[in-house]
Coordinates of C-alpha atoms and ligand atoms in Angstrom, one line a residue:
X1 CA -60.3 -199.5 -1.0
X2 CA -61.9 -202.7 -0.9
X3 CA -65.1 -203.1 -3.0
X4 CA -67.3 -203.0 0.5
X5 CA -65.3 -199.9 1.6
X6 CA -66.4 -198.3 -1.8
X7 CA -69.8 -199.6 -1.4
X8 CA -70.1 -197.6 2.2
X9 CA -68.9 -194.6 0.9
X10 CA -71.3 -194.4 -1.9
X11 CA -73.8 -195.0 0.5
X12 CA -73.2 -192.5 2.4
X13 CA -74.4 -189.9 -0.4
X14 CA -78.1 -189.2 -0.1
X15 CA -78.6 -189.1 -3.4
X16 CA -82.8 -188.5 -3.6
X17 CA -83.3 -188.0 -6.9
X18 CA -87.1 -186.8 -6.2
X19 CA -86.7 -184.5 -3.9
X20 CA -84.9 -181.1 -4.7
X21 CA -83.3 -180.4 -1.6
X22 CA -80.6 -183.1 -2.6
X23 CA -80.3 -181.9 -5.8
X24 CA -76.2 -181.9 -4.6
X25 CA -76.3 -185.1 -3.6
X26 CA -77.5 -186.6 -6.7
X27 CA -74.5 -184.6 -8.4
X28 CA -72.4 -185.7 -6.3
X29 CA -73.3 -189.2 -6.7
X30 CA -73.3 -189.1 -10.3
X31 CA -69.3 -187.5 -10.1
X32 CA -68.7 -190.3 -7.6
X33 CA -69.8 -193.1 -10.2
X34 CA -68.2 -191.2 -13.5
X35 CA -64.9 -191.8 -11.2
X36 CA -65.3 -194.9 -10.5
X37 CA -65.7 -195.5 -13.9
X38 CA -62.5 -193.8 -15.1
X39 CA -60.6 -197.1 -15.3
X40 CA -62.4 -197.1 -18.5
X41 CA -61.0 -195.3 -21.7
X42 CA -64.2 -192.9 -22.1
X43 CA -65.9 -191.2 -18.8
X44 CA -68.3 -188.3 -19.6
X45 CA -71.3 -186.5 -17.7
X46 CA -73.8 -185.5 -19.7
X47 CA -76.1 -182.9 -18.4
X48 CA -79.5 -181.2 -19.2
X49 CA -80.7 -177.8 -17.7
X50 CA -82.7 -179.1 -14.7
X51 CA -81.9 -182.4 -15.0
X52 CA -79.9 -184.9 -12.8
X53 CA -77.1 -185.9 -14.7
X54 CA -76.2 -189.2 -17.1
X55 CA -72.8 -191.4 -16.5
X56 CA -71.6 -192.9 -20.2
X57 CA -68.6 -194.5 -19.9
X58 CA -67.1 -196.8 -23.2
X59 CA -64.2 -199.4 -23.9
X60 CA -64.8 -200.7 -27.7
X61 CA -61.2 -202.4 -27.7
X62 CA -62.7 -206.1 -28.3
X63 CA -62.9 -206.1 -32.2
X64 CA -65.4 -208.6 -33.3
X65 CA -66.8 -209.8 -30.2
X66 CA -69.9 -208.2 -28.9
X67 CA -71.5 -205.2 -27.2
X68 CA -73.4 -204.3 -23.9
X69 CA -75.0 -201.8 -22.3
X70 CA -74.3 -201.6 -18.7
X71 CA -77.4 -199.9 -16.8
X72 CA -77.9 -199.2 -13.5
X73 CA -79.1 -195.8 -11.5
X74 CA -77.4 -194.1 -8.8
X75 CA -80.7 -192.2 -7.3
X76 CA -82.4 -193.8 -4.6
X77 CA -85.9 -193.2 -3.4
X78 CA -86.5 -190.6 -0.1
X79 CA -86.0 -192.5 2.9
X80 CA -89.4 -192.0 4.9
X81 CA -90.4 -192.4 7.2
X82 CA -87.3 -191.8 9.3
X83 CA -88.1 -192.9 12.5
X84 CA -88.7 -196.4 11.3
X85 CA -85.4 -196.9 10.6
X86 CA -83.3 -198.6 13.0
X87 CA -80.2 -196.8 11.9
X88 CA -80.1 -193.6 10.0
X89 CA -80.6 -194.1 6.6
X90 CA -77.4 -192.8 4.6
X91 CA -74.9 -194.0 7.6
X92 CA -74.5 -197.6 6.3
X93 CA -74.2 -200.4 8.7
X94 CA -73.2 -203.9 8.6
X95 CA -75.1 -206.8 11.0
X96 CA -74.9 -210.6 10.1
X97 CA -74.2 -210.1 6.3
X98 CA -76.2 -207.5 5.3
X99 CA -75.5 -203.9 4.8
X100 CA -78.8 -201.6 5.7
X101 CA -78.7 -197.7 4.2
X102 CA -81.3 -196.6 1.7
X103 CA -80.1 -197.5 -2.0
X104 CA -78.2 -200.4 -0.7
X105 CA -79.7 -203.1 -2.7
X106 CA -82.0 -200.8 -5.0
X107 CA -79.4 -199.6 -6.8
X108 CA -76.3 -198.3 -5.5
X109 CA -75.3 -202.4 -4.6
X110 CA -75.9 -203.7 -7.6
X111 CA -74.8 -201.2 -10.0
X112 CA -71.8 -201.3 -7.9
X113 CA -71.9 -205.1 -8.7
X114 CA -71.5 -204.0 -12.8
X115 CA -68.4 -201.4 -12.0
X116 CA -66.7 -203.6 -9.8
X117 CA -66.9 -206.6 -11.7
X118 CA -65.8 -204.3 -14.8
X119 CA -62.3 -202.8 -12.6
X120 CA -61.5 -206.1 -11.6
X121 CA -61.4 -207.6 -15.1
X122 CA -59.0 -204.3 -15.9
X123 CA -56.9 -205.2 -13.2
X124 CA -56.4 -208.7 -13.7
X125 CA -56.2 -209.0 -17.7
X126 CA -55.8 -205.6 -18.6
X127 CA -58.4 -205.3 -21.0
X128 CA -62.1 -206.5 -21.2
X129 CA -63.5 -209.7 -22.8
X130 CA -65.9 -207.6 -25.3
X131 CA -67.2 -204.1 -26.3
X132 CA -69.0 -201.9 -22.9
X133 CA -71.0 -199.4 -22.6
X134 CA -72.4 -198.2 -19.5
X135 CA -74.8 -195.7 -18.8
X136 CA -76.0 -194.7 -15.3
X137 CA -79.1 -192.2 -14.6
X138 CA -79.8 -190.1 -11.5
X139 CA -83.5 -190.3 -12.1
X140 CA -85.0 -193.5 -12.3
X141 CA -86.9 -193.5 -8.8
X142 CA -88.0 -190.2 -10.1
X143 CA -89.4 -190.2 -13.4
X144 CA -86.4 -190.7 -15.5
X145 CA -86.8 -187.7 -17.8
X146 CA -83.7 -187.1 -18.9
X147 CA -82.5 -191.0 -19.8
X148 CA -86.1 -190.5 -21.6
X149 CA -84.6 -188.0 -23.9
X150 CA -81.3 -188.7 -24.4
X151 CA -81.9 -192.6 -25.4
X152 CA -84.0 -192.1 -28.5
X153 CA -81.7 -188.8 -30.0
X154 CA -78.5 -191.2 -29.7
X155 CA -79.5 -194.9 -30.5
X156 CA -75.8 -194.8 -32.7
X157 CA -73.7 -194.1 -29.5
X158 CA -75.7 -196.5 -27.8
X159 CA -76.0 -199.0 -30.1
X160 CA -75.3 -202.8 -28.2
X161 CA -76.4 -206.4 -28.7
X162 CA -78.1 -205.8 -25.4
X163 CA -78.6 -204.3 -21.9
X164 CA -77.6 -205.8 -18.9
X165 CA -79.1 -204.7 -15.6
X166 CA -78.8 -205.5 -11.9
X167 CA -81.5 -204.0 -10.6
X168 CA -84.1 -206.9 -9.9
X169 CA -84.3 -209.2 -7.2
X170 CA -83.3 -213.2 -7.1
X171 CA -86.5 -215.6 -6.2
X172 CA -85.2 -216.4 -3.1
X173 CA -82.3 -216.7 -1.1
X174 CA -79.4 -218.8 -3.1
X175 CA -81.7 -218.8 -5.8
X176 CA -80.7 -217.2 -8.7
X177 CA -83.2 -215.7 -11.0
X178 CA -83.4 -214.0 -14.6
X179 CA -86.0 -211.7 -14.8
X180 CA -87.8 -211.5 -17.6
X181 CA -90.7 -209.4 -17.5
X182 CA -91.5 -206.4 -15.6
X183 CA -94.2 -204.1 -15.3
X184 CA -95.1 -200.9 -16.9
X185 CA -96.3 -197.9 -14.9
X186 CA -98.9 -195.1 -15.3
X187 CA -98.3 -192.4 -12.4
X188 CA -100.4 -189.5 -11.5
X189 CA -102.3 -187.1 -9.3
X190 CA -106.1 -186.6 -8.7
X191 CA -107.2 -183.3 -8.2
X192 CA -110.8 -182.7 -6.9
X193 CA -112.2 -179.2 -6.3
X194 CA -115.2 -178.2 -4.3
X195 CA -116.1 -174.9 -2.5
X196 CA -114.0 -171.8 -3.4
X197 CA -112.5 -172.0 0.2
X198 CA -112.7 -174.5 3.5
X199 CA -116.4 -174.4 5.0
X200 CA -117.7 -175.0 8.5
X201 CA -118.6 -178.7 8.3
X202 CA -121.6 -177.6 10.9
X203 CA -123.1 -174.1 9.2
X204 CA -122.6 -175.9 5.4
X205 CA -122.1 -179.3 6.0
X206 CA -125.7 -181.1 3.7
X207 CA -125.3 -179.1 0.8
X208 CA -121.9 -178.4 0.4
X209 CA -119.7 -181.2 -2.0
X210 CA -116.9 -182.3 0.2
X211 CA -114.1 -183.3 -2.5
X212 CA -112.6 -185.7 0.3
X213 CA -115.8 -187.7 0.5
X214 CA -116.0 -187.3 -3.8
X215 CA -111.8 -188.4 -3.9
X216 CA -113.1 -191.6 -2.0
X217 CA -116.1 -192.6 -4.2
X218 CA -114.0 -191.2 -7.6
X219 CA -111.3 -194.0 -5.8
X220 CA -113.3 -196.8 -5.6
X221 CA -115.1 -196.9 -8.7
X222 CA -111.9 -197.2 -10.6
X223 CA -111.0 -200.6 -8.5
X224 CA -113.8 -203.3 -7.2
X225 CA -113.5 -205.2 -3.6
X226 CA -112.2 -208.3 -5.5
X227 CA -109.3 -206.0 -7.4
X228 CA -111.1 -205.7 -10.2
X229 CA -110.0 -202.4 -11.8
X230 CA -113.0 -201.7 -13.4
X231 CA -112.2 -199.1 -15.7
X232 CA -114.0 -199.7 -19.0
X233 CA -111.0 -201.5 -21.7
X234 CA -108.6 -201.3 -19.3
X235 CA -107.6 -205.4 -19.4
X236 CA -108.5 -205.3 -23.2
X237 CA -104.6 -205.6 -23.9
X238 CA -103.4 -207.8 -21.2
X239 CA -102.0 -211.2 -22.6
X240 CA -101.7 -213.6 -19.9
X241 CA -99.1 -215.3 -19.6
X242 CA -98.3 -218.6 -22.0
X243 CA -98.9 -222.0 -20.8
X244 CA -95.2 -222.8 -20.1
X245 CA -94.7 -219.8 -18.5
X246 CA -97.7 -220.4 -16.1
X247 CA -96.3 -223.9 -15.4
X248 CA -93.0 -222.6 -14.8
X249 CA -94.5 -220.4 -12.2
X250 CA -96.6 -223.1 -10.6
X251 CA -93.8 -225.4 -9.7
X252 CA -91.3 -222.5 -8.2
X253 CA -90.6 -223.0 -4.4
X254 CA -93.5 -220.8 -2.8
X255 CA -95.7 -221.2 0.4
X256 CA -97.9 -218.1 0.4
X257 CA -98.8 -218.3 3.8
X258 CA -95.3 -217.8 5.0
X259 CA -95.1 -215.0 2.1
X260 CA -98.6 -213.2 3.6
X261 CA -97.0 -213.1 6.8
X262 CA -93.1 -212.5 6.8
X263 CA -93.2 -210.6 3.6
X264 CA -96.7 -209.0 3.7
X265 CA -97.1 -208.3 7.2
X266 CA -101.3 -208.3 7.2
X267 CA -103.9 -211.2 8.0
X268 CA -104.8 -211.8 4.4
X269 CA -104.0 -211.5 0.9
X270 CA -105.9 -209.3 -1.7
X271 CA -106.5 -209.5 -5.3
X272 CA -108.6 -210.8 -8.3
X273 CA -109.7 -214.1 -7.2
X274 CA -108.9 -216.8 -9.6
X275 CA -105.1 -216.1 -10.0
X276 CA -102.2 -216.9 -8.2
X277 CA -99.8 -214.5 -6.4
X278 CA -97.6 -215.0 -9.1
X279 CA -100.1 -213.7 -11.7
X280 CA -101.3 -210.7 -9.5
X281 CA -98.2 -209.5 -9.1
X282 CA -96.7 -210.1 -12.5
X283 CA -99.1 -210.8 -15.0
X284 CA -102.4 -208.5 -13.9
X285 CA -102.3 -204.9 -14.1
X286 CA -102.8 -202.7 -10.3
X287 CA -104.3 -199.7 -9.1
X288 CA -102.8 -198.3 -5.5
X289 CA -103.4 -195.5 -3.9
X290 CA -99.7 -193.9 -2.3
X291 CA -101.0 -190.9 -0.3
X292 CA -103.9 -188.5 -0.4
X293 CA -103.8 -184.9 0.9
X294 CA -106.4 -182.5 2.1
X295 CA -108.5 -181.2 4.6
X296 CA -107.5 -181.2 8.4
X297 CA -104.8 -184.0 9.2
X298 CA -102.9 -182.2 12.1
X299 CA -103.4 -183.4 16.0
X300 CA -107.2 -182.5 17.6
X301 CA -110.1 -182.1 15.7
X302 CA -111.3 -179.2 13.2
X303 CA -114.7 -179.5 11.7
X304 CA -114.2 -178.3 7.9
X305 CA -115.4 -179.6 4.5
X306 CA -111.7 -178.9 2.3
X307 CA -112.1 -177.4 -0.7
X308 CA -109.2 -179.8 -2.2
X309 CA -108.8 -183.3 -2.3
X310 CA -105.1 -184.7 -3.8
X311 CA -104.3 -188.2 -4.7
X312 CA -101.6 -189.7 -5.6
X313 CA -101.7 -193.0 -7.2
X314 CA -100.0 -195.4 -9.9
X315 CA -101.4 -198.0 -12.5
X316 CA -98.7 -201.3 -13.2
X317 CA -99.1 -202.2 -16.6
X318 CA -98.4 -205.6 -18.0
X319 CA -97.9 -206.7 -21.6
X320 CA -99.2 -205.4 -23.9
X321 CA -101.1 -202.9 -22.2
X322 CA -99.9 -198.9 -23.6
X323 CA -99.5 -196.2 -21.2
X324 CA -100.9 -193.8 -23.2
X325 CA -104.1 -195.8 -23.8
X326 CA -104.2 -196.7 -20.3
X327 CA -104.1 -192.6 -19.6
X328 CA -107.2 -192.3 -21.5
X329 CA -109.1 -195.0 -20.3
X330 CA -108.1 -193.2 -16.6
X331 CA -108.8 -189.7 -17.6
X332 CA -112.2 -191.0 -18.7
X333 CA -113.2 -193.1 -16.2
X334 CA -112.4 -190.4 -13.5
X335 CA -114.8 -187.9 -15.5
X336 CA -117.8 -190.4 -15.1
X337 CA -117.3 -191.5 -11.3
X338 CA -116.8 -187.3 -10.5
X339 CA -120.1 -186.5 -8.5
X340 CA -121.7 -183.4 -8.4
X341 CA -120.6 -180.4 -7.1
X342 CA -116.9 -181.1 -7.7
X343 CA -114.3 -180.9 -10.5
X344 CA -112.2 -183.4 -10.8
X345 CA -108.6 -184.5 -13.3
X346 CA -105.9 -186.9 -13.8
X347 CA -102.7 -185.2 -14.0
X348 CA -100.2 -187.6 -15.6
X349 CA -96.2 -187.1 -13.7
X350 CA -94.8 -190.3 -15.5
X351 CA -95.2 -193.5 -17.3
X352 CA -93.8 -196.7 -18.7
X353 CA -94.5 -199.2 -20.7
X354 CA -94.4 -202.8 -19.5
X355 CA -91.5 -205.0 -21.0
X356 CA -90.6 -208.7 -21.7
X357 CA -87.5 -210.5 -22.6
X358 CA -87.6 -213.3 -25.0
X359 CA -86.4 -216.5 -22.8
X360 CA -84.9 -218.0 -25.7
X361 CA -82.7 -215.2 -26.4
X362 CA -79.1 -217.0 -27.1
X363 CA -77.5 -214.3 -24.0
X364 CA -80.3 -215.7 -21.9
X365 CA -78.8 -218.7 -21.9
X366 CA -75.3 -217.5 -21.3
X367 CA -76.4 -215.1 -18.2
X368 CA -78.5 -218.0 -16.9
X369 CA -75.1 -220.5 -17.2
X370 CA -73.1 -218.0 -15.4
X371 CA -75.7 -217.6 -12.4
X372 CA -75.9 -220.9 -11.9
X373 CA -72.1 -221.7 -11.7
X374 CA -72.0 -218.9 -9.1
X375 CA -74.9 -219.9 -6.8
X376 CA -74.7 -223.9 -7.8
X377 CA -78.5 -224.1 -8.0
X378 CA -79.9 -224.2 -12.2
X379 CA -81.7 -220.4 -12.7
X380 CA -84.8 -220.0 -12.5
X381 CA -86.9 -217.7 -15.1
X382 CA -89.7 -215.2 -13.0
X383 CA -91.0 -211.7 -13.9
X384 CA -91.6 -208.6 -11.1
X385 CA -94.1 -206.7 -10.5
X386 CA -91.8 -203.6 -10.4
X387 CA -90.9 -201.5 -13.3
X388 CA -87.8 -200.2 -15.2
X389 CA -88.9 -197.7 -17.2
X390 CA -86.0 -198.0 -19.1
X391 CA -86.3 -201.7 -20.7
X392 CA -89.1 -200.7 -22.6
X393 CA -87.2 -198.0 -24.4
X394 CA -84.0 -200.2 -25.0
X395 CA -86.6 -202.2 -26.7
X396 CA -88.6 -200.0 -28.3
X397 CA -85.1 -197.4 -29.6
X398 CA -82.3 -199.6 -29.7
X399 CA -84.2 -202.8 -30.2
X400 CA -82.2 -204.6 -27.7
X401 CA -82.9 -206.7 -24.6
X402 CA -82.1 -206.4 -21.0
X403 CA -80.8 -209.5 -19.4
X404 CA -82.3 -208.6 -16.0
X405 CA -80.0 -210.1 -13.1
X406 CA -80.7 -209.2 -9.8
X407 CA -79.5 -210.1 -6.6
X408 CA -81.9 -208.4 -4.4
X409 CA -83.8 -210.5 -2.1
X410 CA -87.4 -210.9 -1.3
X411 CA -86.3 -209.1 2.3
X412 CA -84.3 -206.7 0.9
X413 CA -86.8 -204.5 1.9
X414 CA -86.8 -202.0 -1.5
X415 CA -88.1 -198.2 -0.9
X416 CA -89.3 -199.3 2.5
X417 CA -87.4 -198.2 5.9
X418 CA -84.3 -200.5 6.8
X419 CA -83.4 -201.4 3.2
X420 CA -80.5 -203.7 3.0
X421 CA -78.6 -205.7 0.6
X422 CA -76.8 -209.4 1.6
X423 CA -73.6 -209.0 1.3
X424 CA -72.8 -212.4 -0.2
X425 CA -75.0 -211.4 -3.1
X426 CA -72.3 -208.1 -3.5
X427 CA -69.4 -210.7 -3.6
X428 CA -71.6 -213.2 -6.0
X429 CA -73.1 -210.1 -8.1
X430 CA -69.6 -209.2 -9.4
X431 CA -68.5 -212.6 -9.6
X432 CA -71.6 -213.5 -12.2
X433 CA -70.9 -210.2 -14.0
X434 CA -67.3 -211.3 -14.8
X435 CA -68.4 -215.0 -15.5
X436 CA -71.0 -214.0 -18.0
X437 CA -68.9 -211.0 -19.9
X438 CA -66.2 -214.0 -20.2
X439 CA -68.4 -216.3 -21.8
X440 CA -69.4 -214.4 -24.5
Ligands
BES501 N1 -85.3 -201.7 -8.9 C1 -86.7 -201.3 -8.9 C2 -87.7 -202.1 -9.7 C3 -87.7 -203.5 -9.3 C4 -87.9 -203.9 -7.9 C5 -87.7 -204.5 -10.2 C6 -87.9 -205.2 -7.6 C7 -87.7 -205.8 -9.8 C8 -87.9 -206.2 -8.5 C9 -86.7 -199.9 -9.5 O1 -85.6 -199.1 -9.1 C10 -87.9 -199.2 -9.1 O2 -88.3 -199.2 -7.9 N2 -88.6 -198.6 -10.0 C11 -89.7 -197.8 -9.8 C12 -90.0 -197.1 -11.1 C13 -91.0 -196.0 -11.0 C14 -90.7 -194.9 -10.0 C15 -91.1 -195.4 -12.4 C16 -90.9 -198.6 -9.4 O3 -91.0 -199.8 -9.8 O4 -91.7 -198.2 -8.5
ZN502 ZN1 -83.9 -199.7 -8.9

């Protein structure tokens, strides 16, 4: 099978890592990658009572020369909402270059990119330039539990001079990029209770707390109309970003107009005013709002105050901001902007600190070289807004860093309906991948 054919067919497994009712799927992804990864001399699962499983795979047969971690994941997000989708999400198709099925780009391409580019170095030399170790979770979109765990309890097994992960995205098209900072993440629920039970909105509607109307107010005083999140400490940490950096980021390629409408989609642009794109998506910390549940939502009208209000949202974290501070600085800030008559709390599902890579780091330079003789353009050196919960803990137990090469684009169209990855970028991914582990 041809590397495409293989990319298909692993494509083809909905592997949703959040949602139970694929719990199959993810296992059967996670067999499907500890196979492909059998050209290696050590494959194992490793598994955890309700937990999706890990991939490690080894080859330390390169004496002296030295070691990486291979990361990728092989869960994708859940593919709503289905009928935006212009082909069903887990039958892959190909149009002019790109290959559209949820995980295509974000991850199952690109970690793809690492295995492939691994089996062909086996097949044409017989042995590999230096030491691997790769490691593949089911759970990234999801929370990442079990990586969480199994990370700091064996730092020995996976000791390496550093991680390398294609699960980022390139600046733009042709241009290759090295990311080297990504944002943390602080992800939770608010709960807000009112009345015991729902209420006629006529016969109690003046005196009774609606926790719909309190879910809105509690929302909006944690973020102002300019972006501001104004929760008390909550930018004390934030180091912005150094001058060279900034000037780096001032001279990339970018018309924001064209980027507000082809990659946005709305009339305007939001945000703290006073910083560029770049900084507000990279360098400044968020608050968003993904979904909030409650009262009547079905088709009609029903006059009811809810007794519940849920919302789910996320805070991005940049250097050197901690998740757990951040949590406390939430949980109090939603205590003081709760209004009467309704309890509110924060429930915490996950978090992640923020990471950077040193630029200056000598494999940098060496992933950097081998992007640039694969694309032909010199790399450049960004950050993203998303996160990788994982690059913080590489740091933080293993003390290594992730060279960050992605080759998703800005279209790619990551957890959103029609998700694709450009083909090319495939073909160039596992090129890089073989360039740089040569050149070590
Ligand atoms: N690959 C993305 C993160 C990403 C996207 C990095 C684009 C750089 C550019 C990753 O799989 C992802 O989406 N992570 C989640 C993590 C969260 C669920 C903890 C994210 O950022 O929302
Ligand atoms: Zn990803």
């Amino acid at each position: 099978m041809t590397p495409l054919e293989k990319l298909v067919e692993f494509l083809r497994i909905p592997s949703v890592s959040a949602d139970p009712a694929h719990t199959p799927d993810v296992r059967r992804a996670a067999e499907w990658v500890a196979a492909e990864l059998d050209v290696l001399p050590h494959v194992e699962l490793i598994e955890a009572p309700g937990r999706h499983p890990l991939v490690y795979a080894e080859s330390l047969q390169a004496p002296g020369q030295p070691t990486l971690l291979l990361y990728g994941h092989y869960d994708v997000q859940p593919p709503d909402p289905l009928d935006l989708w212009n082909s069903p999400p887990f039958e892959p198709v190909i149009k002019n270059d790109n290959i559209y099925a949820r995980g295509a780009c974000d991850d199952k391409g690109q970690t793809l990119i690492l295995i492939t580019a691994l089996q062909q170095l086996l097949a044409r030399d017989g042995r590999l330039p230096c030491n691997i170790k790769v490691l593949i979770e089911g759970e990234e979109e999801s929370g990442g539990e079990h990586i969480e765990a199994f990370v700091p309890a064996h730092t020995e097994k996976l000791a390496a001079d550093a991680a390398v992960i294609c699960d980022t995205e390139m600046f733009a098209p042709g241009l290759p990029a090295l990311c080297v900072g990504l944002r943390g993440i602080v992800y939770g629920e608010i709960h807000v209770h009112g009345p015991a039970q729902d209420l006629h909105s006529g016969v109690y509607g003046g005196v009774a707390p609606n926790p719909m109307m309190a879910m809105a107010e509690i929302l909006t005083a944690l973020k102002n109309r300019d972006g501001h999140i104004t929760i008390p400490g909550f930018y004390d940490a934030v180091r912005p970003p150094t001058p060279e950096e900034a000037r780096a980021w001032a001279s990339l390629p970018f018309d924001e107009e064209h980027y507000c409408q082809t990659e946005v989609g709305s009339p305007a642009l939001t945000g703290e005013p006073g910083f560029s794109v770049f900084d507000r998506t990279w360098a400044r910390p968020t608050f968003e709002v993904h979904g909030i549940r409650g009262g009547f939502i079905g088709e009609g009208s029903k006059t009811v105050i809810p007794a519940v209000a849920v919302a789910k949202v996320s805070f991005r974290l940049v250097p050197d901001q901690d998740p757990a501070v951040a949590v406390d600085q939430i949980k109090a800030a939603v205590a003081a902007a709760t209004p009467k008559g309704v309890t509110a709390e924060f429930k915490l599902l996950h978090a992640a600190p923020p990471s950077s890579v040193d630029p200056s780091h000598p494999l940098i330079a060496k992933a950097a070289a081998a992007l640039t003789e694969s694309f032909g353009r010199e790399t450049v050196y960004i950050r993203s807004g998303g996160s990788i919960p994982i690059v913080g803990l590489f740091r933080q137990t293993l003390g290594i860093p992730s060279i960050l090469m992605g080759f998703g684009l800005p279209d790619d169209g990551l957890h959103s309906p029609n998700e694709k990855f450009h083909l090319p970028n495939f073909h160039k991914g596992i090129e890089t991948v073989q360039t740089f582990l040569k050149s070590l």
